[in-house]
Coordinates of N, CA, C and O and ligand atoms in Angstrom, one line a residue:
X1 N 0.8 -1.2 0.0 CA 0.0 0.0 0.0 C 0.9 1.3 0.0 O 1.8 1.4 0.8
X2 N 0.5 2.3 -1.1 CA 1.5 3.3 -0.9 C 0.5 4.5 -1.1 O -0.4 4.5 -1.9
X3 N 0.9 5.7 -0.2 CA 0.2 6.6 -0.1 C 0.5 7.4 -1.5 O 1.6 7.5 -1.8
X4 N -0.4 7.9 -2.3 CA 0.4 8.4 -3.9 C -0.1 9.8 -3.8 O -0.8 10.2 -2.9
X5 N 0.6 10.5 -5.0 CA 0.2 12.1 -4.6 C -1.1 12.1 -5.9 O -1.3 11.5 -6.9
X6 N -1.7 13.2 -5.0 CA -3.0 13.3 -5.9 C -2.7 14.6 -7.0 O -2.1 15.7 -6.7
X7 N -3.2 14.3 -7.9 CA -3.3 15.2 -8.9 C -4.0 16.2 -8.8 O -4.9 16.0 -8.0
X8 N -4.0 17.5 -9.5 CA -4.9 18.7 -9.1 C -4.7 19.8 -10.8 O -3.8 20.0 -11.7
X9 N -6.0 20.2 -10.5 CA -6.2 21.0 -12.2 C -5.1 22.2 -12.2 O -4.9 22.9 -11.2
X10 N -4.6 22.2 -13.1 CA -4.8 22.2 -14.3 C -4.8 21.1 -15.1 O -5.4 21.1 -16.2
X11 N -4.2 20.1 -14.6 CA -3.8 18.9 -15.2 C -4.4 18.5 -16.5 O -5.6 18.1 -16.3
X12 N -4.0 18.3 -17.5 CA -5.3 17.4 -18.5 C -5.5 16.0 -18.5 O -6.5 15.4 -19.0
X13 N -4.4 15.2 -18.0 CA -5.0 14.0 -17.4 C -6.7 13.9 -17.0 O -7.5 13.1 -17.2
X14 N -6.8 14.8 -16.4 CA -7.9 15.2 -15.2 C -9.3 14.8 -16.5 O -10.3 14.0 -16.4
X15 N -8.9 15.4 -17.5 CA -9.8 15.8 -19.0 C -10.0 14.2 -19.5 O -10.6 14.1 -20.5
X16 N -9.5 13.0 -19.1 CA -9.3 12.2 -19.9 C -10.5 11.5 -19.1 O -11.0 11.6 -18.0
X17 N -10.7 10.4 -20.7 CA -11.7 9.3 -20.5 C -10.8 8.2 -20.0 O -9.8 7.7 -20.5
X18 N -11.7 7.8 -18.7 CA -10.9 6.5 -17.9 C -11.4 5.2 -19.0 O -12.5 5.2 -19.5
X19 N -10.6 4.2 -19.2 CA -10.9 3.2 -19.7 C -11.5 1.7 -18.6 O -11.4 1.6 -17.4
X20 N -12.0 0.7 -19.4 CA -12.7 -0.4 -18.6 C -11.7 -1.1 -18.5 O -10.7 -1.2 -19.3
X21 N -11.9 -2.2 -16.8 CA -10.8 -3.2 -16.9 C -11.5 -4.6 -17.4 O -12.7 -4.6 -17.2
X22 N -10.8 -5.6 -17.9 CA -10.9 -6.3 -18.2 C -11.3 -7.7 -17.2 O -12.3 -8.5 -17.3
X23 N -10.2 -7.7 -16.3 CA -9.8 -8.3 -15.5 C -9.2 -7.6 -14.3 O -8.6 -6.6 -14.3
X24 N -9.6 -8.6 -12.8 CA -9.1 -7.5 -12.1 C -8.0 -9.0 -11.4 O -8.3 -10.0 -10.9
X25 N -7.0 -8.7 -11.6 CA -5.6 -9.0 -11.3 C -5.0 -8.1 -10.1 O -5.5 -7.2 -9.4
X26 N -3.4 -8.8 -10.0 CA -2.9 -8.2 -8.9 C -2.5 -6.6 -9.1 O -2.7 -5.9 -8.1
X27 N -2.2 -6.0 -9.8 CA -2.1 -4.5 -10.2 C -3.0 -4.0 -9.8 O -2.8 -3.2 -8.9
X28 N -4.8 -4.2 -10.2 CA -6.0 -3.4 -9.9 C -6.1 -3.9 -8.0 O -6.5 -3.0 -7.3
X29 N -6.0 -4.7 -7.6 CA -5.8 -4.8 -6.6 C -5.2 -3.7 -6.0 O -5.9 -2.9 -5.4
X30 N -3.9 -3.7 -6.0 CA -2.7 -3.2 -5.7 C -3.2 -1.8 -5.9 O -2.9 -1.1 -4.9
X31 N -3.8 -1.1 -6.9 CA -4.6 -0.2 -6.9 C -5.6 0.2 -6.4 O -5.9 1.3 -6.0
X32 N -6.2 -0.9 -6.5 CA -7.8 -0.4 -5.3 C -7.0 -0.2 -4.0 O -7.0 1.0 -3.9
X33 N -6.1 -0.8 -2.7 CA -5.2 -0.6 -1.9 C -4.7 1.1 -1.8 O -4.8 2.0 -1.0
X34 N -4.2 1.0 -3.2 CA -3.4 2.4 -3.0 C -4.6 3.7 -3.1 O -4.2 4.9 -2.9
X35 N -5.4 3.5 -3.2 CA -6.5 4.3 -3.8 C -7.4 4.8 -2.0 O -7.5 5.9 -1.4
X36 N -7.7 3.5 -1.6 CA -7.9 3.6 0.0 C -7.0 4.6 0.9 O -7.3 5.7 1.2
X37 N -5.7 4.0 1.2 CA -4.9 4.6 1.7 C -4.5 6.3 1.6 O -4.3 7.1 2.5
X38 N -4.6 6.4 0.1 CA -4.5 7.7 -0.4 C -5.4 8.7 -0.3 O -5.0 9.9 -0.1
X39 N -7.1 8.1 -0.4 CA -8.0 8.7 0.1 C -8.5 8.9 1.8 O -9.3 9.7 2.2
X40 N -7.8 8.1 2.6 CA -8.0 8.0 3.9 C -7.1 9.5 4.4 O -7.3 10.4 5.2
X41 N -5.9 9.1 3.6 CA -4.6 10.1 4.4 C -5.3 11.5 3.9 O -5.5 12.4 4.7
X42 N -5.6 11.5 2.5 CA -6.0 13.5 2.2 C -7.5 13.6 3.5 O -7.8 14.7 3.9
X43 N -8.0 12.8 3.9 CA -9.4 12.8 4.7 C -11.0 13.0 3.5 O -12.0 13.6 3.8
X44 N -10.7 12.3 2.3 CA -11.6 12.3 1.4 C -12.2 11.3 1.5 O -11.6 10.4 2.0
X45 N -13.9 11.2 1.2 CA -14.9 10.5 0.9 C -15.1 9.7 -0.2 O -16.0 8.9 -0.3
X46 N -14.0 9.9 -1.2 CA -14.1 9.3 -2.8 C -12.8 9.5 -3.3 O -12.1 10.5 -3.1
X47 N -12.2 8.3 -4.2 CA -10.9 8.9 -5.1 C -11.2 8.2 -6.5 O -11.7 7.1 -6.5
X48 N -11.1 8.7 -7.4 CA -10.9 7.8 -8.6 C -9.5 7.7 -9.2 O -8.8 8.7 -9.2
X49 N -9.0 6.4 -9.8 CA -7.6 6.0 -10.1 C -7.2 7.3 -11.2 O -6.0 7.4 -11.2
X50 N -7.8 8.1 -11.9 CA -7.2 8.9 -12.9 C -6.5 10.0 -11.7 O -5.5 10.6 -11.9
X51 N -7.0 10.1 -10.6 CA -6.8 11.7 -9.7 C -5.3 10.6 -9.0 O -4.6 11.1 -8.2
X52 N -4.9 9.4 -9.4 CA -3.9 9.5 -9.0 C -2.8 9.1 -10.5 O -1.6 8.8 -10.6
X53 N -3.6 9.3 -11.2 CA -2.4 9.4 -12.6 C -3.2 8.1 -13.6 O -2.9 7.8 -14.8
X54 N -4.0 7.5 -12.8 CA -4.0 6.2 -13.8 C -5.7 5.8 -14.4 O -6.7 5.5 -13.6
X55 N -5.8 5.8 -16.2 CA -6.8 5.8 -16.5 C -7.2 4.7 -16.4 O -7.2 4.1 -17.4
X56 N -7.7 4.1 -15.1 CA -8.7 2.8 -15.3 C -10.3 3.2 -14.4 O -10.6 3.8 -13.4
X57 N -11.0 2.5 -15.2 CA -12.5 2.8 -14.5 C -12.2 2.2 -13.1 O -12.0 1.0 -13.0
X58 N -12.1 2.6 -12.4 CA -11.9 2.3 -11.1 C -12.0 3.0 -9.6 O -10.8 3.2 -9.4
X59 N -12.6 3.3 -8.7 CA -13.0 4.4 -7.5 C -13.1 3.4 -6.3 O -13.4 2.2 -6.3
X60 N -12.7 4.4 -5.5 CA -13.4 3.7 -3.9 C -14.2 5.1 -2.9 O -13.5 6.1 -2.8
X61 N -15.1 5.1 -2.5 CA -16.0 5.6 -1.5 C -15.6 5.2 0.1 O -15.0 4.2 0.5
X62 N -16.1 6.0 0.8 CA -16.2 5.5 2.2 C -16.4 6.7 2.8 O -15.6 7.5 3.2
X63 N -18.3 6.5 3.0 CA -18.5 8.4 3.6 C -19.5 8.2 4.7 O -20.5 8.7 4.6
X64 N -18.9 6.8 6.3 CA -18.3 6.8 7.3 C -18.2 8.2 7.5 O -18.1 9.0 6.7
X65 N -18.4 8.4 9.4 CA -18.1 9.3 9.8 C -16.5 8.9 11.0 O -16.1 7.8 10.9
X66 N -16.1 9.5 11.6 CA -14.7 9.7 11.9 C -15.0 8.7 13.0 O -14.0 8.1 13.4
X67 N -16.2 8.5 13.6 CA -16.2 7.6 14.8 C -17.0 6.6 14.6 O -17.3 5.8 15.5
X68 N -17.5 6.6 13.0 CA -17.9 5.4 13.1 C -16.7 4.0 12.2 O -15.6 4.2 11.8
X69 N -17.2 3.0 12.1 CA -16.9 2.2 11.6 C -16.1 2.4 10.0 O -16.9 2.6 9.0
X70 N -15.3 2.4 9.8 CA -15.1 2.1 8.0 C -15.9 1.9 7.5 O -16.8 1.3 8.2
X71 N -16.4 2.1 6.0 CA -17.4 1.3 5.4 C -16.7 1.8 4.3 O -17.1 2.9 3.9
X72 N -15.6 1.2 3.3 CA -15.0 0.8 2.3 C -15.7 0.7 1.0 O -15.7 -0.5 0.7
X73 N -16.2 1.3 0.1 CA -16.6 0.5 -1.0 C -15.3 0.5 -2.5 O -15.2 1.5 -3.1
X74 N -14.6 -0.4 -2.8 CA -14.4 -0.2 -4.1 C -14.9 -1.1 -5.6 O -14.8 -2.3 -6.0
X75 N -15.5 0.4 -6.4 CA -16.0 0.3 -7.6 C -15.4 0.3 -8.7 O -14.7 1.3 -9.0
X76 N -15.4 -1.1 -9.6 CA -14.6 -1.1 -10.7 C -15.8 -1.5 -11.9 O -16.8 -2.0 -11.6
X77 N -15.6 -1.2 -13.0 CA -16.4 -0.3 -14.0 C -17.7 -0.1 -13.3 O -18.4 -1.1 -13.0
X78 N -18.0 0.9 -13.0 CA -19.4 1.7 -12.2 C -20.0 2.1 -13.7 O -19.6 2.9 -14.5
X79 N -21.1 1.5 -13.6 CA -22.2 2.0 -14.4 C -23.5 2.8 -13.2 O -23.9 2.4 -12.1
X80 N -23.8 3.8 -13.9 CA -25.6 3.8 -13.7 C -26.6 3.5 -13.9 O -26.8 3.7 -15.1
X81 N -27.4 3.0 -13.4 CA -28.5 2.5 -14.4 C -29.6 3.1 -14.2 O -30.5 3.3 -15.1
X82 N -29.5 3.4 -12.8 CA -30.8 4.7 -12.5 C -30.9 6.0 -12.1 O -30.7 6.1 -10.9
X83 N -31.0 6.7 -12.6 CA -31.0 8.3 -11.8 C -32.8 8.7 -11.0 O -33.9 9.0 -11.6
X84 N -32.6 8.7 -9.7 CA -34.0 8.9 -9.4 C -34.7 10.6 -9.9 O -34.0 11.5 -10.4
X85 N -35.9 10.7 -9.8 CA -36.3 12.6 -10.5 C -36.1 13.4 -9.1 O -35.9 14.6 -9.2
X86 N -36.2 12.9 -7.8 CA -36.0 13.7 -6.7 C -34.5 14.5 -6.7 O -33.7 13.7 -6.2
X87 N -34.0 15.5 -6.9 CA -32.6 16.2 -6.7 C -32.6 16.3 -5.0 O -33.5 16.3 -4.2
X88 N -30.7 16.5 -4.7 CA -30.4 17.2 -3.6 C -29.3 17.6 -3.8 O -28.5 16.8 -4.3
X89 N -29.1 18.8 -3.3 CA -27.6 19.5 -3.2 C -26.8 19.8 -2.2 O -27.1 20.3 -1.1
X90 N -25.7 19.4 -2.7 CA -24.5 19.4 -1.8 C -23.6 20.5 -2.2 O -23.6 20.9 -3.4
X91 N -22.5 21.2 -0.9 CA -21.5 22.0 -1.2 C -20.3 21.0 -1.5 O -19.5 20.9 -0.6
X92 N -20.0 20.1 -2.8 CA -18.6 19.7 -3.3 C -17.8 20.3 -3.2 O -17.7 21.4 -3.6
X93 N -16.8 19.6 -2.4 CA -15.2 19.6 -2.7 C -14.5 18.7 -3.5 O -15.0 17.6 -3.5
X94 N -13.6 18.9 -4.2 CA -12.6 17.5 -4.9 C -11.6 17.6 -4.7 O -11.1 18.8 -4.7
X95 N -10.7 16.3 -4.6 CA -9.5 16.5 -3.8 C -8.3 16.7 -4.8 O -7.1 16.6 -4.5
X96 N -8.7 17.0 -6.3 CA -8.2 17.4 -7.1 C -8.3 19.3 -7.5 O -7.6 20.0 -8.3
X97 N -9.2 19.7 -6.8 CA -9.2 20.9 -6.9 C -9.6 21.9 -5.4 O -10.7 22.2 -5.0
X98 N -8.3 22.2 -4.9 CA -8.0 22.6 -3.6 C -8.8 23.4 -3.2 O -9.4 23.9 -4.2
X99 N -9.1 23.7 -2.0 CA -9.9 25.2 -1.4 C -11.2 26.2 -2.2 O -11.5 27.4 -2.1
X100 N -11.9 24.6 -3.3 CA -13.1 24.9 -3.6 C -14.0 24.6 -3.4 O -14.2 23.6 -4.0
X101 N -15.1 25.0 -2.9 CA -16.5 24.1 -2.7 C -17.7 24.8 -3.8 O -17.5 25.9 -4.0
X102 N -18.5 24.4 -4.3 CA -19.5 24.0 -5.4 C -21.0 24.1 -5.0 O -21.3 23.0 -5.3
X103 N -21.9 24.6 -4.6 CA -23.1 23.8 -5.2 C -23.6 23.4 -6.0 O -24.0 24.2 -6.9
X104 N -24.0 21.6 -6.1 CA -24.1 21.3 -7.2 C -25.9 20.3 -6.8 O -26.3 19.4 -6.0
X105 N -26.4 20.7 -7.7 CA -27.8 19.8 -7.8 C -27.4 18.4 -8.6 O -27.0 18.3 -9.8
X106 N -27.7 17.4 -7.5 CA -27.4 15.8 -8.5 C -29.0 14.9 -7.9 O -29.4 14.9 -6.8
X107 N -29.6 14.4 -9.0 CA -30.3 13.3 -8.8 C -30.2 12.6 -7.4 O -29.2 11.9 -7.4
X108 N -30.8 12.6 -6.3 CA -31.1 12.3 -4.8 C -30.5 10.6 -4.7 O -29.6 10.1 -4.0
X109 N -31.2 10.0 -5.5 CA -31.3 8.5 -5.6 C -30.4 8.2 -6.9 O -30.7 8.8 -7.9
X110 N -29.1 7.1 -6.8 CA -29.2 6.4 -7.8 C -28.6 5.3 -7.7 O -27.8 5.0 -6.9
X111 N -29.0 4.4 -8.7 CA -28.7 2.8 -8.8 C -27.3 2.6 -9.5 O -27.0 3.2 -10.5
X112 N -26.6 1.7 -8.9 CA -25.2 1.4 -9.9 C -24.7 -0.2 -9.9 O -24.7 -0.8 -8.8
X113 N -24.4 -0.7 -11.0 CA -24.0 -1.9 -11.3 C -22.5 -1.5 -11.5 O -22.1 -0.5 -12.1
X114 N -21.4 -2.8 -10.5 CA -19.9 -2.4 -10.5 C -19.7 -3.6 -10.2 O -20.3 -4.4 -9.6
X115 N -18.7 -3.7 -10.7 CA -17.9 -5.0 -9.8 C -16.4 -5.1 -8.8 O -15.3 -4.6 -8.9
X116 N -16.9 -5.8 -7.9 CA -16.0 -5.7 -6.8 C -14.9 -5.7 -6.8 O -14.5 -5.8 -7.9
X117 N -13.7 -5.8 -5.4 CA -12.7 -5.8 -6.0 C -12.0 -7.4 -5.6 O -10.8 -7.7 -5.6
X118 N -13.2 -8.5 -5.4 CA -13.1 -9.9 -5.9 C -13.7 -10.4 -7.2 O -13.8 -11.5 -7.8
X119 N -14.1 -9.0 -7.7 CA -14.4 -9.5 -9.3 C -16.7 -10.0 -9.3 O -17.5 -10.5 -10.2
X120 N -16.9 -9.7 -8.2 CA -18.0 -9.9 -8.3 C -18.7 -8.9 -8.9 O -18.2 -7.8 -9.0
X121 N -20.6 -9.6 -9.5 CA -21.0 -8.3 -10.2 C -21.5 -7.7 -9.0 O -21.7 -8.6 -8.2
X122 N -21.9 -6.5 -8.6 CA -22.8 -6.1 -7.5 C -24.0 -5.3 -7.5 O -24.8 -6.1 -7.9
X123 N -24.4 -4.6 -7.3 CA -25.8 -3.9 -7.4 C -26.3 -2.5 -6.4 O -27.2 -2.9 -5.7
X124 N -26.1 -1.8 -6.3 CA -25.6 -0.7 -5.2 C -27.1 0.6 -5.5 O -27.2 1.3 -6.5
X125 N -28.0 0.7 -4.3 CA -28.8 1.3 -4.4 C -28.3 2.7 -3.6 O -27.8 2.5 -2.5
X126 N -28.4 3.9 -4.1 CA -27.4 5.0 -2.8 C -28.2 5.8 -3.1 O -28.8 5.8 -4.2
X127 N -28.3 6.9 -1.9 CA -29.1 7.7 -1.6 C -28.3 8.8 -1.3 O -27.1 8.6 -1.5
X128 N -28.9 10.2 -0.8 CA -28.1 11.1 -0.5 C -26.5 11.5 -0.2 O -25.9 11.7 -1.2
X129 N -25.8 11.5 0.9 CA -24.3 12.0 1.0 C -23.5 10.2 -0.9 O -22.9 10.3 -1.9
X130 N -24.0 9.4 -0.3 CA -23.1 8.6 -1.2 C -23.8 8.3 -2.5 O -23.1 8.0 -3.4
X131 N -24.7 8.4 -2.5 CA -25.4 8.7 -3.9 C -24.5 9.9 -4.8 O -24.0 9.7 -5.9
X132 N -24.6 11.2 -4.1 CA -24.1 12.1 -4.8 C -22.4 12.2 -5.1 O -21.7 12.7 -5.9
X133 N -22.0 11.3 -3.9 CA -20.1 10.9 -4.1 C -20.2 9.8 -5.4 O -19.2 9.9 -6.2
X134 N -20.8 9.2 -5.6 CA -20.4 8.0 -6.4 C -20.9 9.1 -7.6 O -20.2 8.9 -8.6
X135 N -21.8 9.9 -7.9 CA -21.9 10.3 -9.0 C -20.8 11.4 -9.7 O -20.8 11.7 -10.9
X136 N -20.2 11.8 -8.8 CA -18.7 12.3 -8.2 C -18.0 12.3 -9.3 O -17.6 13.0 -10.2
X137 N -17.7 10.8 -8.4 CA -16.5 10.0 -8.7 C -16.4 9.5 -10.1 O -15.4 9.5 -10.8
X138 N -17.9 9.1 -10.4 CA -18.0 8.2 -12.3 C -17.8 9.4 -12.7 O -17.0 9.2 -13.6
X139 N -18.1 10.8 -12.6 CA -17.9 11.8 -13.6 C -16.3 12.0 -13.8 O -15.8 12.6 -14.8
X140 N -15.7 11.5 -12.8 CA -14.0 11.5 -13.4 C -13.5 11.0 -13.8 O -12.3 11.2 -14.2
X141 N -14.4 9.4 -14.1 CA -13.7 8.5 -14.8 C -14.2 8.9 -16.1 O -13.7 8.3 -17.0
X142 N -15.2 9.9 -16.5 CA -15.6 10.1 -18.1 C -15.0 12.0 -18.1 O -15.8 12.9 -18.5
X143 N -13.4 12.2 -17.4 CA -12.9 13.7 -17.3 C -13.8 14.5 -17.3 O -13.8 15.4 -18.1
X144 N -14.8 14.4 -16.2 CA -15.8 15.9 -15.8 C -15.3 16.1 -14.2 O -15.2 15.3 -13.3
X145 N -15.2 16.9 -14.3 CA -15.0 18.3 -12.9 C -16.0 18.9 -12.2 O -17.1 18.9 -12.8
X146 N -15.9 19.5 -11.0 CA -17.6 19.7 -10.4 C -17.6 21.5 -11.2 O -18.5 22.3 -11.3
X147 N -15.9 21.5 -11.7 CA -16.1 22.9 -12.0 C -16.5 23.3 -13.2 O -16.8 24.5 -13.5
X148 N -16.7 22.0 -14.1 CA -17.6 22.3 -15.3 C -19.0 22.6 -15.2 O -19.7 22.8 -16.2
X149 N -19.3 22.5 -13.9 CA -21.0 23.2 -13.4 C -20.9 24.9 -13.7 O -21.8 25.7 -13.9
X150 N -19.6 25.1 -13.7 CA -19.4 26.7 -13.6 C -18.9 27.0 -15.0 O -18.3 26.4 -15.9
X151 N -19.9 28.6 -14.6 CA -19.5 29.5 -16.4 C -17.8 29.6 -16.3 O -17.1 29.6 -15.2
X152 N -17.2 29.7 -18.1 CA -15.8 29.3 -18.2 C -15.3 30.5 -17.6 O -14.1 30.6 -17.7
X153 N -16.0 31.5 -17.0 CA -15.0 32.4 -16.4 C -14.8 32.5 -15.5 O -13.7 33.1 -15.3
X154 N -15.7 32.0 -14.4 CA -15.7 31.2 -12.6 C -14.5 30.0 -13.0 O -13.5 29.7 -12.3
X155 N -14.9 29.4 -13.9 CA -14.1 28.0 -13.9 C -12.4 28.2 -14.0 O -11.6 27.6 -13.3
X156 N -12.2 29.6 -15.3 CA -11.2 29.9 -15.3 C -10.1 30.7 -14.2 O -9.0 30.6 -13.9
X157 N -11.2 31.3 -13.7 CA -10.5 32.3 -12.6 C -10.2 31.0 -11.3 O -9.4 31.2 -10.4
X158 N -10.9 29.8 -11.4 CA -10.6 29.3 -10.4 C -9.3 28.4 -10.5 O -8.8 27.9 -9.6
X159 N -9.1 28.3 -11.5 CA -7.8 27.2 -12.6 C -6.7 28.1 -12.0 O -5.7 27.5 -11.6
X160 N -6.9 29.7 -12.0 CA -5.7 30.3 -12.1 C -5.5 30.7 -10.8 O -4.3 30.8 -10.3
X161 N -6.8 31.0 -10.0 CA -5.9 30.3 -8.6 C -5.2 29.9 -7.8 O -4.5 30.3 -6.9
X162 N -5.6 28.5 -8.6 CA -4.9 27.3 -7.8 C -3.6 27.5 -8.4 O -2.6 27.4 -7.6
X163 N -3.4 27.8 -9.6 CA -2.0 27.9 -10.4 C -1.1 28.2 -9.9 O 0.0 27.5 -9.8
X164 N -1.6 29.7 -9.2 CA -0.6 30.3 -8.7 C -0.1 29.9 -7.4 O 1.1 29.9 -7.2
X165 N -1.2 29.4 -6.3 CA -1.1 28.9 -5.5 C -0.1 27.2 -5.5 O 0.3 26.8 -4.4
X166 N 0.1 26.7 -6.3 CA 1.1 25.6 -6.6 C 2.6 26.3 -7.3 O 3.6 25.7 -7.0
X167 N 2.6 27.4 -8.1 CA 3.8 27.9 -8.3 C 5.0 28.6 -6.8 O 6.1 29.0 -6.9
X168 N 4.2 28.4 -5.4 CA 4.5 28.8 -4.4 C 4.8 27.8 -3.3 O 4.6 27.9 -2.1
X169 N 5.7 26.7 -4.1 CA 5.2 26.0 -2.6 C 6.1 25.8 -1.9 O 5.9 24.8 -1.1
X170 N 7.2 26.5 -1.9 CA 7.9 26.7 -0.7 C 7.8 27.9 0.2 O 8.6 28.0 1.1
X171 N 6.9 28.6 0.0 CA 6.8 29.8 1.2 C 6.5 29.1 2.2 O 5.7 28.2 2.4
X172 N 7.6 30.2 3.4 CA 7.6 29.8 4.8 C 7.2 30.9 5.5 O 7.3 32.0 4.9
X173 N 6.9 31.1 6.5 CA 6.6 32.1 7.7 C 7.2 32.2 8.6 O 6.5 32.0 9.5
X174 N 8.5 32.6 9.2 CA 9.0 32.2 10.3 C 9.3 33.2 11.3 O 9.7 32.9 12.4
Ligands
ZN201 ZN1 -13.3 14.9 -7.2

């Protein structure tokens, strides 16, 4: 298990279409692992494999609260199959785009077919907080951002933010 660094926009990785796995072998393992760990240490609810460099349909969830139990999910090719008509919104963050939060209206309810990370098919009915993370997360495996909710000049001004804010990253205070 290796804690990996997460990617952050501008990146165009970020823009890419994740591809399906085939087979899940010791590598996607070894990835679903790294994917946990990596999402546990930033303190995120969701990671998908492209936010750490690599295009495979592949995410893990776990939106647990700090005192409760783990509750782990990892999803390998996540489909939708149902979007409920009820909406709810949430203020998004992504751990690919620092010190921004979103409101974003998503479908309340939805259904997803994935398979596990023993290779089973599974069936996954989710509702509010993880309903709206898994819908999240599939939008990164098809390169959508929560900041493509925003007009290109909110989206831009926020691109160049962060820009600058990563051209800096040795300032100290002392
Ligand atoms: Zn995200």
């Amino acid at each position: 298990m290796t804690i990996k660094e997460i990617i952050t926009v501008p990146d165009e990785i970020l823009k890419k279409v994740s591809q399906p796995i085939e087979k899940i072998g010791v590598n996607e393992k070894k990835l679903i692992d790294d994917l946990f760990v990596t999402m546990y240490n930033a303190n995120g609810i969701g990671l998908a494999a492209v936010q750490i460099g690599i295009l495979k349909r592949i995410l893990v969830v776990d939106i647990s609260n700090k005192d409760e139990k783990n509750q782990p999910i990892a999803l390998v090719n996540p489909v939708i199959k149902k979007l409920g008509d009820d909406k709810s919104v949430y203020e998004e963050g992504c751990l690919s785009i620092p010190e921004t939060f979103i409101e974003i209206e998503r479908p309340k309810i939805c259904e997803v077919e994935y398979i596990d990370e023993k290779g089973e098919k599974k069936n996954l009915k989710c509702d509010g907080l993880l309903s709206t993370c898994i819908q999240h997360e599939i939008n990164h495996l098809d390169g959508k951002l929560i900041i493509d909710h925003l007009s290109k000049l909110k989206k831009d001004f926020i691109i160049k933010k962060i820009s600058k804010i990563k051209k800096n990253p040795d300032r100290i205070v002392v």
